[in-house]
PDB file of C-alpha atoms in Angstrom:
ATOM      1  CA  MET Q   1       0.000   0.000   0.000  1.00 48.00           C
ATOM      2  CA  PRO Q   2       1.606   3.266  -1.047  1.00 48.00           C
ATOM      3  CA  THR Q   3       2.689   5.654   1.658  1.00 50.00           C
ATOM      4  CA  VAL Q   4       1.595   9.244   1.470  1.00 47.00           C
ATOM      5  CA  ARG Q   5       4.436  11.610   2.400  1.00 51.00           C
ATOM      6  CA  GLY Q   6       3.876  15.223   3.250  1.00 56.00           C
ATOM      7  CA  PRO Q   7       5.785  18.043   1.581  1.00 57.00           C
ATOM      8  CA  VAL Q   8       8.154  18.497   4.560  1.00 50.00           C
ATOM      9  CA  ILE Q   9       9.080  14.851   4.684  1.00 54.00           C
ATOM     10  CA  ALA Q  10       9.407  14.811   0.978  1.00 56.00           C
ATOM     11  CA  PHE Q  11      11.782  17.751   1.101  1.00 50.00           C
ATOM     12  CA  PHE Q  12      14.042  16.300   3.772  1.00 48.00           C
ATOM     13  CA  THR Q  13      14.176  12.993   2.008  1.00 56.00           C
ATOM     14  CA  SER Q  14      15.062  14.628  -1.250  1.00 60.00           C
ATOM     15  CA  ALA Q  15      18.614  15.390  -2.391  1.00 60.00           C
ATOM     16  CA  TRP Q  16      18.207  19.043  -1.627  1.00 56.00           C
ATOM     17  CA  GLY Q  17      16.880  18.240   1.802  1.00 55.00           C
ATOM     18  CA  MET Q  18      19.797  15.975   2.569  1.00 64.00           C
ATOM     19  CA  LEU Q  19      22.196  18.683   1.399  1.00 61.00           C
ATOM     20  CA  THR Q  20      20.471  21.251   3.584  1.00 62.00           C
ATOM     21  CA  ILE Q  21      20.697  18.949   6.582  1.00 64.00           C
ATOM     22  CA  ALA Q  22      24.406  18.397   5.912  1.00 63.00           C
ATOM     23  CA  ILE Q  23      25.037  22.145   5.674  1.00 67.00           C
ATOM     24  CA  VAL Q  24      23.124  22.837   8.873  1.00 58.00           C
ATOM     25  CA  ALA Q  25      24.990  20.030  10.665  1.00 60.00           C
ATOM     26  CA  ALA Q  26      28.321  21.400   9.490  1.00 59.00           C
ATOM     27  CA  ALA Q  27      27.411  24.888  10.651  1.00 58.00           C
ATOM     28  CA  VAL Q  28      26.325  23.590  14.038  1.00 56.00           C
ATOM     29  CA  GLY Q  29      29.511  21.600  14.348  1.00 61.00           C
ATOM     30  CA  PHE Q  30      31.625  24.611  13.404  1.00 57.00           C
ATOM     31  CA  PHE Q  31      29.961  26.898  15.942  1.00 60.00           C
ATOM     32  CA  ALA Q  32      30.136  24.187  18.559  1.00 58.00           C
ATOM     33  CA  SER Q  33      33.874  23.751  17.974  1.00 62.00           C
ATOM     34  CA  GLN Q  34      34.359  27.542  18.245  1.00 60.00           C
ATOM     35  CA  LEU Q  35      32.556  27.549  21.565  1.00 57.00           C
ATOM     36  CA  VAL Q  36      34.710  24.672  22.784  1.00 53.00           C
ATOM     37  CA  ASN Q  37      37.890  26.385  21.592  1.00 59.00           C
ATOM     38  CA  GLN Q  38      36.884  29.622  23.302  1.00 60.00           C
ATOM     39  CA  SER Q  39      36.202  27.701  26.491  1.00 57.00           C
ATOM     40  CA  LEU Q  40      39.547  25.903  26.247  1.00 55.00           C
ATOM     41  CA  GLY Q  41      41.308  29.171  25.399  1.00 56.00           C
ATOM     42  CA  ALA Q  42      39.860  30.850  28.477  1.00 60.00           C
ATOM     43  CA  ASP Q  43      40.924  27.907  30.646  1.00 63.00           C
ATOM     44  CA  HIS Q  44      44.407  27.969  29.112  1.00 62.00           C
ATOM     45  CA  GLU Q  45      44.772  31.728  29.715  1.00 71.00           C
ATOM     46  CA  SER Q  46      43.595  31.266  33.287  1.00 73.00           C
ATOM     47  CA  SER Q  47      46.152  28.478  33.784  1.00 71.00           C
ATOM     48  CA  LEU Q  48      48.938  30.645  32.369  1.00 71.00           C
ATOM     49  CA  GLN Q  49      47.964  33.540  34.638  1.00 73.00           C
ATOM     50  CA  LYS Q  50      48.002  31.253  37.674  1.00 75.00           C
ATOM     51  CA  LEU Q  51      51.412  29.936  36.616  1.00 73.00           C
ATOM     52  CA  ARG Q  52      52.773  33.487  36.205  1.00 77.00           C
ATOM     53  CA  ASP Q  53      51.385  34.474  39.599  1.00 77.00           C
ATOM     54  CA  SER Q  54      53.018  31.419  41.159  1.00 77.00           C
ATOM     55  CA  TYR Q  55      56.436  32.152  39.634  1.00 72.00           C
ATOM     56  CA  GLU Q  56      56.249  35.834  40.557  1.00 79.00           C
ATOM     57  CA  LYS Q  57      55.487  34.888  44.142  1.00 79.00           C
ATOM     58  CA  ARG Q  58      58.391  32.437  44.207  1.00 78.00           C
ATOM     59  CA  LEU Q  59      60.662  35.062  42.650  1.00 78.00           C
ATOM     60  CA  SER Q  60      59.588  37.616  45.255  1.00 80.00           C
ATOM     61  CA  ASN Q  61      60.295  35.102  48.045  1.00 81.00           C
ATOM     62  CA  GLU Q  62      63.733  34.340  46.607  1.00 80.00           C
ATOM     63  CA  ARG Q  63      64.522  38.056  46.388  1.00 82.00           C
ATOM     64  CA  GLU Q  64      63.574  38.484  50.021  1.00 83.00           C
ATOM     65  CA  ARG Q  65      65.795  35.548  50.977  1.00 82.00           C
ATOM     66  CA  VAL Q  66      68.701  37.000  49.023  1.00 80.00           C
ATOM     67  CA  ALA Q  67      68.193  40.405  50.684  1.00 82.00           C
ATOM     68  CA  VAL Q  68      68.189  38.768  54.130  1.00 81.00           C
ATOM     69  CA  LYS Q  69      71.341  36.781  53.310  1.00 80.00           C
ATOM     70  CA  ALA Q  70      73.047  39.920  52.002  1.00 81.00           C
ATOM     71  CA  LYS Q  71      72.176  41.765  55.226  1.00 80.00           C
ATOM     72  CA  GLU Q  72      73.496  38.873  57.299  1.00 80.00           C
ATOM     73  CA  TYR Q  73      76.716  38.901  55.266  1.00 78.00           C
ATOM     74  CA  ASP Q  74      77.145  42.650  55.830  1.00 81.00           C
ATOM     75  CA  ILE Q  75      76.683  42.163  59.577  1.00 83.00           C
ATOM     76  CA  ILE Q  76      79.169  39.288  59.671  1.00 84.00           C
ATOM     77  CA  ASP Q  77      81.668  41.226  57.544  1.00 79.00           C
ATOM     78  CA  ALA Q  78      81.379  44.308  59.784  1.00 78.00           C
ATOM     79  CA  ALA Q  79      81.818  42.152  62.898  1.00 78.00           C
ATOM     80  CA  SER Q  80      84.863  40.469  61.353  1.00 78.00           C
ATOM     81  CA  GLN Q  81      86.464  43.806  60.500  1.00 78.00           C
ATOM     82  CA  ARG Q  82      85.775  45.097  63.994  1.00 75.00           C
ATOM     83  CA  LEU Q  83      87.318  41.952  65.481  1.00 72.00           C
ATOM     84  CA  GLN Q  84      90.430  42.439  63.349  1.00 76.00           C
ATOM     85  CA  GLU Q  85      90.672  46.065  64.487  1.00 72.00           C
ATOM     86  CA  ASP Q  86      90.278  45.003  68.126  1.00 68.00           C
ATOM     87  CA  ASN Q  87      93.001  42.390  67.677  1.00 69.00           C
ATOM     88  CA  GLN Q  88      95.315  44.960  66.111  1.00 70.00           C
ATOM     89  CA  GLU Q  89      94.641  47.397  68.956  1.00 66.00           C
ATOM     90  CA  LEU Q  90      95.271  44.632  71.483  1.00 61.00           C
ATOM     91  CA  LEU Q  91      98.545  43.630  69.825  1.00 62.00           C
ATOM     92  CA  ALA Q  92      99.600  47.278  69.621  1.00 61.00           C
ATOM     93  CA  GLY Q  93      98.745  47.738  73.291  1.00 56.00           C
ATOM     94  CA  MET Q  94     100.726  44.642  74.257  1.00 57.00           C
ATOM     95  CA  SER Q  95     103.674  45.809  72.165  1.00 60.00           C
ATOM     96  CA  ALA Q  96     103.569  49.252  73.791  1.00 54.00           C
ATOM     97  CA  LEU Q  97     103.391  47.652  77.248  1.00 52.00           C
ATOM     98  CA  GLU Q  98     106.330  45.395  76.494  1.00 57.00           C
ATOM     99  CA  SER Q  99     108.310  48.357  75.191  1.00 58.00           C
ATOM    100  CA  ARG Q 100     107.498  50.337  78.316  1.00 56.00           C
ATOM    101  CA  VAL Q 101     108.518  47.471  80.603  1.00 54.00           C
ATOM    102  CA  THR Q 102     111.768  47.057  78.681  1.00 59.00           C
ATOM    103  CA  PHE Q 103     112.344  50.792  78.900  1.00 57.00           C
ATOM    104  CA  TYR Q 104     111.907  50.894  82.694  1.00 57.00           C
ATOM    105  CA  LYS Q 105     114.094  47.827  83.162  1.00 57.00           C
ATOM    106  CA  ARG Q 106     116.817  49.487  81.146  1.00 58.00           C
ATOM    107  CA  MET Q 107     116.504  52.695  83.158  1.00 56.00           C
ATOM    108  CA  THR Q 108     116.910  50.875  86.466  1.00 53.00           C
ATOM    109  CA  SER Q 109     119.783  48.673  85.316  1.00 57.00           C
ATOM    110  CA  GLN Q 110     123.348  49.129  86.513  1.00 52.00           C
ATOM    111  CA  LYS Q 111     124.406  50.013  82.966  1.00 55.00           C
ATOM    112  CA  ALA Q 112     121.934  52.890  82.892  1.00 50.00           C
ATOM    113  CA  ALA Q 113     123.297  54.191  86.180  1.00 52.00           C
ATOM    114  CA  ASN Q 114     126.644  54.689  84.454  1.00 52.00           C
ATOM    115  CA  VAL Q 115     124.948  56.724  81.665  1.00 57.00           C
ATOM    116  CA  PRO Q 116     123.211  59.617  83.448  1.00 70.00           C
ATOM    117  CA  LEU Q 117     121.784  61.163  80.256  1.00 80.00           C
ATOM    118  CA  ALA Q 118     120.728  59.492  76.996  1.00 84.00           C
ATOM    119  CA  ILE Q 119     118.495  59.948  73.941  1.00 87.00           C
ATOM    120  CA  GLU Q 120     116.193  56.954  73.955  1.00 84.00           C
ATOM    121  CA  LEU Q 121     114.331  57.874  70.766  1.00 87.00           C
ATOM    122  CA  PHE Q 122     114.597  60.270  67.870  1.00 91.00           C
ATOM    123  CA  GLU Q 123     112.496  59.856  64.732  1.00 92.00           C
ATOM    124  CA  LEU Q 124     111.055  61.884  61.880  1.00 93.00           C
ATOM    125  CA  LEU Q 125     107.570  61.145  60.568  1.00 92.00           C
ATOM    126  CA  PRO Q 126     105.838  62.327  57.391  1.00 92.00           C
ATOM    127  CA  THR Q 127     102.770  64.575  57.249  1.00 91.00           C
ATOM    128  CA  LYS Q 128     100.289  65.437  54.520  1.00 90.00           C
ATOM    129  CA  ASP Q 129     102.353  68.501  53.669  1.00 90.00           C
ATOM    130  CA  PRO Q 130     105.681  67.466  52.041  1.00 87.00           C
ATOM    131  CA  LYS Q 131     107.314  70.610  53.457  1.00 89.00           C
ATOM    132  CA  VAL Q 132     106.333  69.708  57.029  1.00 92.00           C
ATOM    133  CA  VAL Q 133     107.829  66.881  59.079  1.00 93.00           C
ATOM    134  CA  ARG Q 134     106.817  65.626  62.509  1.00 93.00           C
ATOM    135  CA  TYR Q 135     109.497  64.849  65.095  1.00 93.00           C
ATOM    136  CA  ARG Q 136     109.611  62.781  68.274  1.00 91.00           C
ATOM    137  CA  LEU Q 137     112.411  62.993  70.824  1.00 91.00           C
ATOM    138  CA  LEU Q 138     112.740  61.105  74.107  1.00 88.00           C
ATOM    139  CA  ILE Q 139     115.468  61.964  76.607  1.00 87.00           C
ATOM    140  CA  VAL Q 140     116.046  59.714  79.620  1.00 84.00           C
ATOM    141  CA  ARG Q 141     118.028  60.208  82.801  1.00 78.00           C
ATOM    142  CA  SER Q 142     119.132  57.624  85.317  1.00 71.00           C
ATOM    143  CA  ASN Q 143     118.879  59.047  88.819  1.00 60.00           C
ATOM    144  CA  ALA Q 144     118.400  56.802  91.826  1.00 52.00           C
ATOM    145  CA  SER Q 145     117.518  59.706  94.085  1.00 58.00           C
ATOM    146  CA  GLY Q 146     114.759  60.932  91.781  1.00 63.00           C
ATOM    147  CA  ASN Q 147     115.762  64.568  92.179  1.00 73.00           C
ATOM    148  CA  ALA Q 148     114.737  66.759  89.267  1.00 78.00           C
ATOM    149  CA  THR Q 149     117.164  68.863  87.291  1.00 80.00           C
ATOM    150  CA  GLU Q 150     116.657  71.531  84.678  1.00 85.00           C
ATOM    151  CA  GLY Q 151     117.825  71.139  81.146  1.00 86.00           C
ATOM    152  CA  ARG Q 152     117.758  72.523  77.637  1.00 91.00           C
ATOM    153  CA  VAL Q 153     117.583  70.900  74.205  1.00 92.00           C
ATOM    154  CA  LYS Q 154     118.646  72.375  70.871  1.00 93.00           C
ATOM    155  CA  VAL Q 155     118.260  70.903  67.373  1.00 94.00           C
ATOM    156  CA  LYS Q 156     120.148  71.955  64.246  1.00 94.00           C
ATOM    157  CA  VAL Q 157     119.845  70.564  60.729  1.00 94.00           C
ATOM    158  CA  SER Q 158     122.436  70.832  57.994  1.00 94.00           C
ATOM    159  CA  ALA Q 159     122.377  70.698  54.208  1.00 91.00           C
ATOM    160  CA  GLY Q 160     125.925  70.926  52.883  1.00 88.00           C
ATOM    161  CA  SER Q 161     127.538  73.919  54.507  1.00 87.00           C
ATOM    162  CA  ARG Q 162     124.189  75.506  55.370  1.00 90.00           C
ATOM    163  CA  GLN Q 163     122.897  74.974  58.892  1.00 92.00           C
ATOM    164  CA  ILE Q 164     119.689  76.168  60.560  1.00 93.00           C
ATOM    165  CA  GLU Q 165     118.220  75.710  64.030  1.00 93.00           C
ATOM    166  CA  LEU Q 166     114.749  74.204  64.314  1.00 92.00           C
ATOM    167  CA  PRO Q 167     112.442  75.150  67.196  1.00 90.00           C
ATOM    168  CA  VAL Q 168     111.651  72.528  69.812  1.00 88.00           C
ATOM    169  CA  ASP Q 169     108.497  72.550  71.885  1.00 81.00           C
ATOM    170  CA  GLN Q 170     109.486  73.727  75.374  1.00 81.00           C
ATOM    171  CA  PRO Q 171     113.265  73.661  74.820  1.00 82.00           C
ATOM    172  CA  ARG Q 172     113.783  74.340  78.516  1.00 87.00           C
ATOM    173  CA  PHE Q 173     112.576  71.466  80.652  1.00 83.00           C
ATOM    174  CA  THR Q 174     112.690  69.986  84.133  1.00 81.00           C
ATOM    175  CA  LEU Q 175     113.974  66.436  83.942  1.00 77.00           C
ATOM    176  CA  ARG Q 176     113.426  63.784  86.575  1.00 77.00           C
ATOM    177  CA  TYR Q 177     113.491  60.452  84.749  1.00 78.00           C
ATOM    178  CA  TYR Q 178     112.540  61.188  81.156  1.00 81.00           C
ATOM    179  CA  GLN Q 179     111.243  63.989  78.943  1.00 84.00           C
ATOM    180  CA  GLN Q 180     109.414  63.599  75.649  1.00 87.00           C
ATOM    181  CA  PHE Q 181     109.259  66.215  72.902  1.00 89.00           C
ATOM    182  CA  SER Q 182     107.066  66.172  69.816  1.00 90.00           C
ATOM    183  CA  GLY Q 183     105.911  68.670  67.249  1.00 91.00           C
ATOM    184  CA  GLU Q 184     106.266  69.696  63.618  1.00 93.00           C
ATOM    185  CA  TRP Q 185     108.987  71.404  61.646  1.00 93.00           C
ATOM    186  CA  ARG Q 186     108.388  73.371  58.464  1.00 93.00           C
ATOM    187  CA  LEU Q 187     111.449  73.438  56.251  1.00 90.00           C
ATOM    188  CA  PRO Q 188     112.472  76.449  54.151  1.00 89.00           C
ATOM    189  CA  ASP Q 189     111.884  76.209  50.413  1.00 88.00           C
ATOM    190  CA  GLY Q 190     114.783  74.573  48.617  1.00 87.00           C
ATOM    191  CA  PHE Q 191     116.336  73.290  51.862  1.00 90.00           C
ATOM    192  CA  ASN Q 192     116.998  69.531  51.821  1.00 91.00           C
ATOM    193  CA  PRO Q 193     118.495  68.449  55.171  1.00 92.00           C
ATOM    194  CA  GLU Q 194     121.171  65.778  55.289  1.00 94.00           C
ATOM    195  CA  ARG Q 195     121.786  65.401  59.014  1.00 94.00           C
ATOM    196  CA  VAL Q 196     120.376  66.404  62.406  1.00 94.00           C
ATOM    197  CA  ASP Q 197     122.403  67.435  65.476  1.00 95.00           C
ATOM    198  CA  VAL Q 198     120.674  67.142  68.848  1.00 94.00           C
ATOM    199  CA  GLN Q 199     122.271  68.876  71.817  1.00 93.00           C
ATOM    200  CA  VAL Q 200     121.080  68.308  75.404  1.00 91.00           C
ATOM    201  CA  ARG Q 201     122.358  70.166  78.448  1.00 89.00           C
ATOM    202  CA  SER Q 202     121.258  69.240  81.952  1.00 82.00           C
ATOM    203  CA  GLY Q 203     123.280  70.399  84.944  1.00 77.00           C
ATOM    204  CA  ALA Q 204     126.780  69.019  84.714  1.00 77.00           C
ATOM    205  CA  ASN Q 205     125.695  66.507  82.070  1.00 80.00           C
ATOM    206  CA  SER Q 206     125.792  67.207  78.355  1.00 83.00           C
ATOM    207  CA  LEU Q 207     124.901  65.102  75.367  1.00 88.00           C
ATOM    208  CA  ASP Q 208     125.487  65.597  71.638  1.00 92.00           C
ATOM    209  CA  ARG Q 209     124.147  63.192  69.022  1.00 93.00           C
ATOM    210  CA  ARG Q 210     124.089  63.323  65.222  1.00 93.00           C
ATOM    211  CA  TYR Q 211     121.494  61.541  63.121  1.00 94.00           C
ATOM    212  CA  LYS Q 212     120.950  61.109  59.415  1.00 94.00           C
ATOM    213  CA  TRP Q 213     117.902  62.970  58.129  1.00 93.00           C
ATOM    214  CA  GLU Q 214     115.545  60.097  57.385  1.00 92.00           C
ATOM    215  CA  ILE Q 215     111.750  60.287  57.364  1.00 91.00           C
ATOM    216  CA  LYS Q 216     110.132  57.016  58.369  1.00 85.00           C
ATOM    217  CA  THR Q 217     107.465  55.516  56.152  1.00 78.00           C
ATOM    218  CA  ARG Q 218     104.464  53.895  57.807  1.00 60.00           C
TER     219      ARG Q 218
END
C-alpha cells in the first residue's frame, strides 16, 4: 500500500533536503567547535595567569631571601672587620706595654746608672704637607735619688755647609726620669736636610748626638 508523504518529509528525504541537513549540521559543528575552543582558550589563559602568579610569588620570596642573606653577610663582615681592628689594637697595646717594661728595666739597670743622660728615641715622621715633618724625641736620665734637674735641648739641621736651628716645643725642661718632645717642623723652600744634630744640656751633664735625616714611612 503506497505511503503518502507530506511536503516536509518529501523535502528532507530529497537530495536538496539531505544537502540542507548536511550544511546545517556542518554549521552547528563549526559553531560548537568555536565555543569549545573559546572555552579551552579561556581555561588555558587562566592556567597561564596562575602559573605566572606562582612564579612571581616564588621570585619575590627568593629576592627576600637573598636580601636577608646579604644583610646577614654585611653584619658578619662588619663584625669580622671590627674583630680584626680590636686584635690589632690589642697587639699594639701589648707591644707598647712590652716596650714600656723594657724601657723601665733598662733605666733601672746598673748600665743605665753609668749613663746619666741618653736619647732613647729620635724619629722623623711624614705629614700630609711634604714641606712639614713631625718629630719625636725622648730623653732619659738615670737618677736613683729621683731629684729633678733643669735642662735645655737644641736641634740643628744641615744641608751641605748651610745649617739652621729648628724650634723645639718647650726647649727648657725639668727632667726627673725622662722627657718627651714632639711637634712639627716646616722646612724652608729649597732646603733639603742631610743630618740632624741634637744637643742636650742638663746640669753638669751634656749630650750631643748626630742623626741622618731620614723620614720614616708607615
